[in-house]
Coordinates of C-alpha atoms and ligand atoms in Angstrom, one line a residue:
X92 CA -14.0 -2.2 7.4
X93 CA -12.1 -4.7 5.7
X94 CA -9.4 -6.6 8.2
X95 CA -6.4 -6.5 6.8
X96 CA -4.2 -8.8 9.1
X97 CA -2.2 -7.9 11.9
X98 CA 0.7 -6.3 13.4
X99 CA 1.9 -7.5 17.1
X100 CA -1.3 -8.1 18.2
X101 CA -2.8 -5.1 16.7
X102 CA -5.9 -5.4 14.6
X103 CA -5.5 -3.3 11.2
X104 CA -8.5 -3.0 8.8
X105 CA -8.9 -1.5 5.2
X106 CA -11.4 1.4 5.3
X107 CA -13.0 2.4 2.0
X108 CA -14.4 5.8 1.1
X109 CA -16.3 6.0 -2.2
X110 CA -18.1 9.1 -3.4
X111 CA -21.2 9.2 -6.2
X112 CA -18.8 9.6 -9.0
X113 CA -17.8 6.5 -8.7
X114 CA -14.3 7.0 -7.3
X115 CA -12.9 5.0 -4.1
X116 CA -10.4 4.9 -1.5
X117 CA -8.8 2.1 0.0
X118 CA -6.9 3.4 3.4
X119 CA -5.6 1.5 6.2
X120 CA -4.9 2.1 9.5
X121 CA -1.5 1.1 9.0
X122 CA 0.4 3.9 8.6
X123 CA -2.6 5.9 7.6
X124 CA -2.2 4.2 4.6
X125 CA -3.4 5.2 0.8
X126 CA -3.6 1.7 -0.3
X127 CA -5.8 1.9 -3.5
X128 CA -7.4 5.0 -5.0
X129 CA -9.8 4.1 -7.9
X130 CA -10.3 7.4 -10.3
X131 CA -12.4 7.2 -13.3
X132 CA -10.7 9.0 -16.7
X133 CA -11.9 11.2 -19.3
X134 CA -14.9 7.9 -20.7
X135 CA -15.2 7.1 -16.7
X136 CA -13.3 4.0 -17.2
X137 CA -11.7 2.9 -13.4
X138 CA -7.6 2.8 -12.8
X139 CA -6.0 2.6 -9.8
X140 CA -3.6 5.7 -9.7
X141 CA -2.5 5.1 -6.3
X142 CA 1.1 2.6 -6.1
X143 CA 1.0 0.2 -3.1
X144 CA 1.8 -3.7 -2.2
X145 CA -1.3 -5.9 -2.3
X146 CA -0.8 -7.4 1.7
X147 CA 0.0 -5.9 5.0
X148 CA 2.8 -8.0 4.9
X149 CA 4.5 -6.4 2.3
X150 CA 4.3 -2.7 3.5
X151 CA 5.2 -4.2 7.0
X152 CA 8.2 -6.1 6.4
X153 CA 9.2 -5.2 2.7
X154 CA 13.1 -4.0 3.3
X155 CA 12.9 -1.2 0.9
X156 CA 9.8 0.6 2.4
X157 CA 9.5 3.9 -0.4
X158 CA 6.7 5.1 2.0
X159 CA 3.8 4.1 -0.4
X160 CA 0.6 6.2 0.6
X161 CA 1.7 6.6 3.6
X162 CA 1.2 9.2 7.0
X163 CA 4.6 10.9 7.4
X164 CA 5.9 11.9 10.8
X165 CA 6.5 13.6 13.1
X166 CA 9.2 15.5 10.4
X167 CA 8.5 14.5 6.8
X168 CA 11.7 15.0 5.1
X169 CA 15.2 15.1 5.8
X170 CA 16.9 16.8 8.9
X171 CA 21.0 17.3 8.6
X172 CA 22.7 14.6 10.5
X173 CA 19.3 13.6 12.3
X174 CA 20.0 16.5 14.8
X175 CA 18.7 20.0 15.9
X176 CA 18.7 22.2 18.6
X177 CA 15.7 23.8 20.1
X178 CA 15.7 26.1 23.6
X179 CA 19.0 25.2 24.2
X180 CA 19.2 21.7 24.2
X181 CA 20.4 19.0 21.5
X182 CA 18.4 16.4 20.2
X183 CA 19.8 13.7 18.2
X184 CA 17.3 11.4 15.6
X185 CA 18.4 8.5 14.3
X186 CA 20.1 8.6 10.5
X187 CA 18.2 6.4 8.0
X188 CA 19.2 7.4 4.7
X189 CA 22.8 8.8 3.1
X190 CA 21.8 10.5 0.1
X191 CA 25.6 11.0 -1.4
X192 CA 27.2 9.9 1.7
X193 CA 26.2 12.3 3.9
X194 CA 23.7 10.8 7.0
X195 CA 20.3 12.2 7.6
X196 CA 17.4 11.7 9.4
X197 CA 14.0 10.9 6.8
X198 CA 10.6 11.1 6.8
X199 CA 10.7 10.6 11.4
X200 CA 13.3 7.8 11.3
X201 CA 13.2 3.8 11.7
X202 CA 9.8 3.5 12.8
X203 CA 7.9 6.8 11.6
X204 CA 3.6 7.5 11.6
X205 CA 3.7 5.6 7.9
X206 CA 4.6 2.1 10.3
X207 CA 2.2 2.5 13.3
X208 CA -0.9 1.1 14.0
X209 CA -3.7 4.2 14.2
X210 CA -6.9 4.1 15.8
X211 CA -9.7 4.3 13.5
X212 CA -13.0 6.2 13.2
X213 CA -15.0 6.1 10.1
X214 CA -18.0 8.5 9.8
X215 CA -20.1 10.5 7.1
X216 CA -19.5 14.8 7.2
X217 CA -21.9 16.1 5.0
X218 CA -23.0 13.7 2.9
X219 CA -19.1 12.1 2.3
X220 CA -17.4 9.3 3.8
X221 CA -14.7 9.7 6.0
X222 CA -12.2 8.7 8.2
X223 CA -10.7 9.4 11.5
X224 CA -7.0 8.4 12.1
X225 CA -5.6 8.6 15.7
X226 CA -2.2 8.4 16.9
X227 CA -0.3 9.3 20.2
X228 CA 3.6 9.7 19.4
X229 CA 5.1 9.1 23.1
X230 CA 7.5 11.7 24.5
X231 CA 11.1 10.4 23.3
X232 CA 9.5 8.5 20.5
X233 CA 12.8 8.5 17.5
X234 CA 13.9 11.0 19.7
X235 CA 11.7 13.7 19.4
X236 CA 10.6 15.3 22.6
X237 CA 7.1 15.8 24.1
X238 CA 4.2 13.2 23.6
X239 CA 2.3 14.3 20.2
X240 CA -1.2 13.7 19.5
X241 CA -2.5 13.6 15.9
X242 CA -5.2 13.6 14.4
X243 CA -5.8 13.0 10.6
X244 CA -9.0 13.0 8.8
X245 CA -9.5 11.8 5.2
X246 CA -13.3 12.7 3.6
X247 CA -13.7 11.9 -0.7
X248 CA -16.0 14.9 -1.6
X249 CA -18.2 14.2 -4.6
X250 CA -16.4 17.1 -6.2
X251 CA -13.4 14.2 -6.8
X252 CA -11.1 15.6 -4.0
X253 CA -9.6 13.7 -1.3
X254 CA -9.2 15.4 1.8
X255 CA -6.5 15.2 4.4
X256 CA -6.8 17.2 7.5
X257 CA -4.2 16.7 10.0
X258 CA -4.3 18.5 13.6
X259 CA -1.5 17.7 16.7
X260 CA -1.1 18.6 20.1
X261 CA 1.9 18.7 21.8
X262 CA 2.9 18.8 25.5
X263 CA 6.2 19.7 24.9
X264 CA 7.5 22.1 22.3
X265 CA 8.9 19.5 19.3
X266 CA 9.0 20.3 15.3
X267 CA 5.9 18.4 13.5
X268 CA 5.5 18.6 9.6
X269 CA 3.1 16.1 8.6
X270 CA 2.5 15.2 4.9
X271 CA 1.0 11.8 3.2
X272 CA 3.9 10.2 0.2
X273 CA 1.1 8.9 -2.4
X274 CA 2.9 7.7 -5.4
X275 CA 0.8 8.6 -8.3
X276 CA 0.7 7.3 -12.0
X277 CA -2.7 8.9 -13.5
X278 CA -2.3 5.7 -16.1
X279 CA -2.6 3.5 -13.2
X280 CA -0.3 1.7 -11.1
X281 CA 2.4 -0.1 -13.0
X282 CA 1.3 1.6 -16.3
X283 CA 5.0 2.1 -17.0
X284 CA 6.5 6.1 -16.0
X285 CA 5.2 9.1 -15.9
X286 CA 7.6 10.9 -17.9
X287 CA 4.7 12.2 -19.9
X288 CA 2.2 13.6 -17.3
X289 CA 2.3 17.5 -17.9
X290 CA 3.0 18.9 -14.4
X291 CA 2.1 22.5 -13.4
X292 CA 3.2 23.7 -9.8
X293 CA 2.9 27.1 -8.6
X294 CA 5.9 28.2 -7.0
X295 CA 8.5 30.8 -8.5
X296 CA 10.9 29.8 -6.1
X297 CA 12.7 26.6 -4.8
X298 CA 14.8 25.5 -2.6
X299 CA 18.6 23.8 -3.9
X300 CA 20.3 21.5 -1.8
X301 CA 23.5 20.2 -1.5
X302 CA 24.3 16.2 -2.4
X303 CA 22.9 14.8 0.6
X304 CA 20.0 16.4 -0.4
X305 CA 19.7 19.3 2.3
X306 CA 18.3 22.8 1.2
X307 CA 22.2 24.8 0.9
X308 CA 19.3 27.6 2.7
X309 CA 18.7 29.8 -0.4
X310 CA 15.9 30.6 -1.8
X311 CA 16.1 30.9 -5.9
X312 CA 14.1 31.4 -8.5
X313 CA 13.1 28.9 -10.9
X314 CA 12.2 31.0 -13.7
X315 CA 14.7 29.9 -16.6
X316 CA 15.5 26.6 -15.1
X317 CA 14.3 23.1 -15.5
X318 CA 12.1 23.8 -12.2
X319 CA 9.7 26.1 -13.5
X320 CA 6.5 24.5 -14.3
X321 CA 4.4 28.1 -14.1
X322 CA 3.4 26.5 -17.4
X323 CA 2.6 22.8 -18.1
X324 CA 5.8 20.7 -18.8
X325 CA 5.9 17.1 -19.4
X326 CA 8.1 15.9 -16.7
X327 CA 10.1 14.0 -18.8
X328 CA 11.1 17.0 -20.6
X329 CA 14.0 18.4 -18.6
X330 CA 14.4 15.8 -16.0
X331 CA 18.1 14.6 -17.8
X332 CA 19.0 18.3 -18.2
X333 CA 22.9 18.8 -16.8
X334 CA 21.3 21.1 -14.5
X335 CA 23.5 20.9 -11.0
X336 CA 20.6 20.6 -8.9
X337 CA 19.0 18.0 -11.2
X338 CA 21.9 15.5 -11.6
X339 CA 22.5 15.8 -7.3
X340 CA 18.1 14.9 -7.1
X341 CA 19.0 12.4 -9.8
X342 CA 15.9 13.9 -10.9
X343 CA 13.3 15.6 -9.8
X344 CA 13.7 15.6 -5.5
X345 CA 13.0 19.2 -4.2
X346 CA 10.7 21.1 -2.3
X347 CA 9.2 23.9 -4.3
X348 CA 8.1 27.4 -2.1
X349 CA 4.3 27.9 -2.7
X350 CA 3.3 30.8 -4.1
X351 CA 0.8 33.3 -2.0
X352 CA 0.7 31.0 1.0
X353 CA -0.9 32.6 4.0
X354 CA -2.6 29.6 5.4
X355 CA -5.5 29.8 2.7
X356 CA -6.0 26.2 1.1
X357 CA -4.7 27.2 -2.2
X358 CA -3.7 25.2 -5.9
X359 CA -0.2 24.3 -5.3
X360 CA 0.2 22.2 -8.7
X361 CA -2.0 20.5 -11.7
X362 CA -0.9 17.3 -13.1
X363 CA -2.9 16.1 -16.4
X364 CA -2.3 12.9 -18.0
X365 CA -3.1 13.6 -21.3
X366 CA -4.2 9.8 -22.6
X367 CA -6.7 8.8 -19.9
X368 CA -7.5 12.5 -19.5
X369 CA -7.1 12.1 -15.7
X370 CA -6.3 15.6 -13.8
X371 CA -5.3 15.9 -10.4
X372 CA -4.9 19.1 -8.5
X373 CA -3.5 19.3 -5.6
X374 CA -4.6 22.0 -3.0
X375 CA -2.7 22.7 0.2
X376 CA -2.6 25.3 3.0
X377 CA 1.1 24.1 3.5
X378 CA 3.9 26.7 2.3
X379 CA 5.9 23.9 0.7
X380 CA 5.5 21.1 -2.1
X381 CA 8.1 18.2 -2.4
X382 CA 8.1 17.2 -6.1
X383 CA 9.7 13.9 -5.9
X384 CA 9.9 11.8 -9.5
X385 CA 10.5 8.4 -8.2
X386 CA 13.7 8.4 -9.2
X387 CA 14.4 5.2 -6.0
X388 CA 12.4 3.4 -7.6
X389 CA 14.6 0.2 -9.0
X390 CA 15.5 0.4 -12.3
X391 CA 14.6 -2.5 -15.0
X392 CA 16.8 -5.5 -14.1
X393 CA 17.2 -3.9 -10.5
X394 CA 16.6 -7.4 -8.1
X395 CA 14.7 -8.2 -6.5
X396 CA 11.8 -6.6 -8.9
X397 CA 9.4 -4.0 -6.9
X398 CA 6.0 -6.1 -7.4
X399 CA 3.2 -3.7 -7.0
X400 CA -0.4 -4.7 -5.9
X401 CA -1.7 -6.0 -9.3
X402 CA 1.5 -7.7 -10.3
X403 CA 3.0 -5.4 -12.2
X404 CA 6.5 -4.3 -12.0
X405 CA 7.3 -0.7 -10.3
X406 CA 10.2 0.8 -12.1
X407 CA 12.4 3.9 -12.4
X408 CA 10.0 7.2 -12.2
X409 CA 6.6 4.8 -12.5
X410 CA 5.0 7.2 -9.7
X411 CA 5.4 10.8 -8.4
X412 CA 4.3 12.7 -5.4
X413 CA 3.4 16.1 -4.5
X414 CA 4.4 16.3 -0.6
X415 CA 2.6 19.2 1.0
X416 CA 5.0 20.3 3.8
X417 CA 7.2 22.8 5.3
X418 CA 10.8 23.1 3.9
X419 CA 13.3 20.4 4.2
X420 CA 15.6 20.8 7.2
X421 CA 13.3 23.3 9.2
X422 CA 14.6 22.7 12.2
X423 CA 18.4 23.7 11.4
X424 CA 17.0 26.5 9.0
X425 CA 16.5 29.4 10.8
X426 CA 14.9 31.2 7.7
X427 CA 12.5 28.7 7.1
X428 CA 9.1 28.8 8.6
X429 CA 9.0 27.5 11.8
X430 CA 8.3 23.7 12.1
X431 CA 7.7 24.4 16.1
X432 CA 4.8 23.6 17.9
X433 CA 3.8 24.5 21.4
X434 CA 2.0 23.2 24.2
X435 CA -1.4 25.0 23.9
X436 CA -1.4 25.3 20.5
X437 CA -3.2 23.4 17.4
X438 CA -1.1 23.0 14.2
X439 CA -3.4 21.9 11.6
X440 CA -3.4 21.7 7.9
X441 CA -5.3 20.4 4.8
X442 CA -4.0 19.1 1.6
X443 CA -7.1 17.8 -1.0
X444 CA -5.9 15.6 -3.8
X445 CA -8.5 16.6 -6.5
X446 CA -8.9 14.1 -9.3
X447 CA -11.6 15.4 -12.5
X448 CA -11.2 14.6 -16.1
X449 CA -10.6 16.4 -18.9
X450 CA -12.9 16.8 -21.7
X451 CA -13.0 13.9 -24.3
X452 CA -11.3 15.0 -27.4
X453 CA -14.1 15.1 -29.9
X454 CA -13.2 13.1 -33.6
Ligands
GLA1012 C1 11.1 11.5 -0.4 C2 12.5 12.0 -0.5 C3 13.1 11.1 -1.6 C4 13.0 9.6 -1.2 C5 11.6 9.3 -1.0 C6 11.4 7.9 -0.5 O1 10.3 11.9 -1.4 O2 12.6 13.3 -0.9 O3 14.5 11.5 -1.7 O4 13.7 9.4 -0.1 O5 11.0 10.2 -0.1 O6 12.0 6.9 -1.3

């Protein structure tokens, strides 16, 4: 462990996990925090694909916090007007974003999992390095009700895949849909967009929202639409098509349904970077992906500049993530999968972020 600074009297610490491929992990206890992920490409030449600030500081106290690397919770995503109703009674979350005007509650509200302090744990499972992430959400906490504890385990395999495990208990039944918001640019961080990573996400179905961003409740097919990417597709493509959905995401900003998801870690989508040769795959036993293209990130001239951890500007669609969740707006969704967890129970998941290379192109 690495300390990192502090945050009210709290020590925080960077934890790195490396595996004999040469890859690493930089995560902090703030937030659960992805704060560097070293991948090797196709001649096992080091980049950093992870985007993230360089100091504490930053992902403490920067104003515009776009959730770099971080834990989401206890709801990842939006919830209509930060309020739901469960059993009978109303519960009322705070509103921290307006997409289009209209208020919602995001990714568990003004202080979510990705700005708390965790308890950490490293260890060694089977030969790789891991680490063990604690955090008790009190009863109340952004107005959620029953106190929540979670447990989140990150292990790098020597097969190139990072593992996230999350597991929570509640004693109180609450909604919980935990996910981790890495920004990825399989160039490296600041290596300009990633308008030409070819994205491949297995779904046949998504689900359309409305302009504050809230699934209208359908659930439509993408074949024939700028959303299907059964085949690769740069993601640049498409993304300015006059497709309704696209110009209210101002891009790509939607949660794709997961095909053949019965709680069986499964590939949910490919993304190969076809210059460095980087591939990552990401696996999840989640029923959801949001495919989010970055498209907050400030545009060139945009002040003050986003200044990522080497210096290097962040711009327009310079990252993406693949959030492995349940649907957007669970709780007011009544033909979604249920976001409900019980006392007595165990909700857990695993995503693996699964970084190889793919084969030099031979002259
Ligand atoms: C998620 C949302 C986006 C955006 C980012 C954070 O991916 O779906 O709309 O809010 O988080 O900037």
């Amino acid at each position: 462990m690495k300390p990192w600074g502090s945050i009210k009297g709290q020590e925080v610490g960077l934890y790195t996990l490396a595996n004999a491929g040469g890859m690493q992990a930089d995560i902090s206890n703030y937030g659960g925090t992805i704060v560097s992920l070293r991948v090797p490409d196709r001649n096992g030449t080091l980049a950093d694909v992870a985007l993230g600030y360089r100091t504490l500081d930053e992902y403490a106290v920067s104003a515009y916090s776009p959730y770099f690397g971080a834990l989401i919770g206890r709801v990842g995503n939006r919830i209509a007007r930060g309020r739901f109703s469960l059993h009978g009674r109303d519960y009322r979350l705070a509103t921290n974003n307006e997409p289009g005007g209209l208020p919602c509650h995001l990714h568990g509200g003004l202080k979510g999992f990705d700005k708390m302090v965790w308890k950490a744990e490293p260890f060694k499972r089977n030969g790789a390095e891991a680490l063990r992430l604690f955090y008790t959400s009190a009863d109340g906490e952004e107005g959620y009700p029953g106190n929540l504890e979670v447990i989140v385990t990150y292990s790098l395999g020597a097969d190139g895949a990072l593992s996230i495990e999350y597991e929570a208990h509640t004693d109180k039944p609450t909604p919980v849909n935990l996910t981790n918001h890495c920004y990825f640019n399989l160039k490296g961080e600041g290596e300009g967009d990633i308008l030409d990573h070819l994205a491949e996400i297995r779904a046949a179905n998504y689900t359309p929202v409305d302009k504050g961003l809230i699934p209208v409740g359908t659930i439509e097919p993408v074949a024939g639409t700028p959303f299907d990417f059964a085949a690769p597709h740069r993601i640049g493509e498409r993304i300015e098509d006059r497709h309704e959905q696209l110009v209210l995401g101002a891009g790509y900003d939607h949660n794709w349904v997961l095909d053949g998801q019965g709680g069986l870690l499964s590939l949910a989508a490919r993304v190969t970077e076809p210059v460095s040769g980087r591939v990552l795959e990401v696996l999840t036993t989640e029923p959801g992906v949001q495919f989010y293209s970055g498209n907050f990130l400030p545009l060139p001239g945009a002040l003050p500049p986003m200044i990522g951890k080497s210096g290097k500007p962040y711009l327009h669609r310079g990252g993406f993530c693949l959030e492995t969740q349940h649907y957007p707006d669970s709780p007011n969704q009544p033909s979604f999968p249920s976001l409900i967890l019980n006392p007595g129970e165990v909700r857990r998941s695993v995503t693996q972020y699964r970084f190889s290379a793919s084969a030099p192109v031979s002259l």
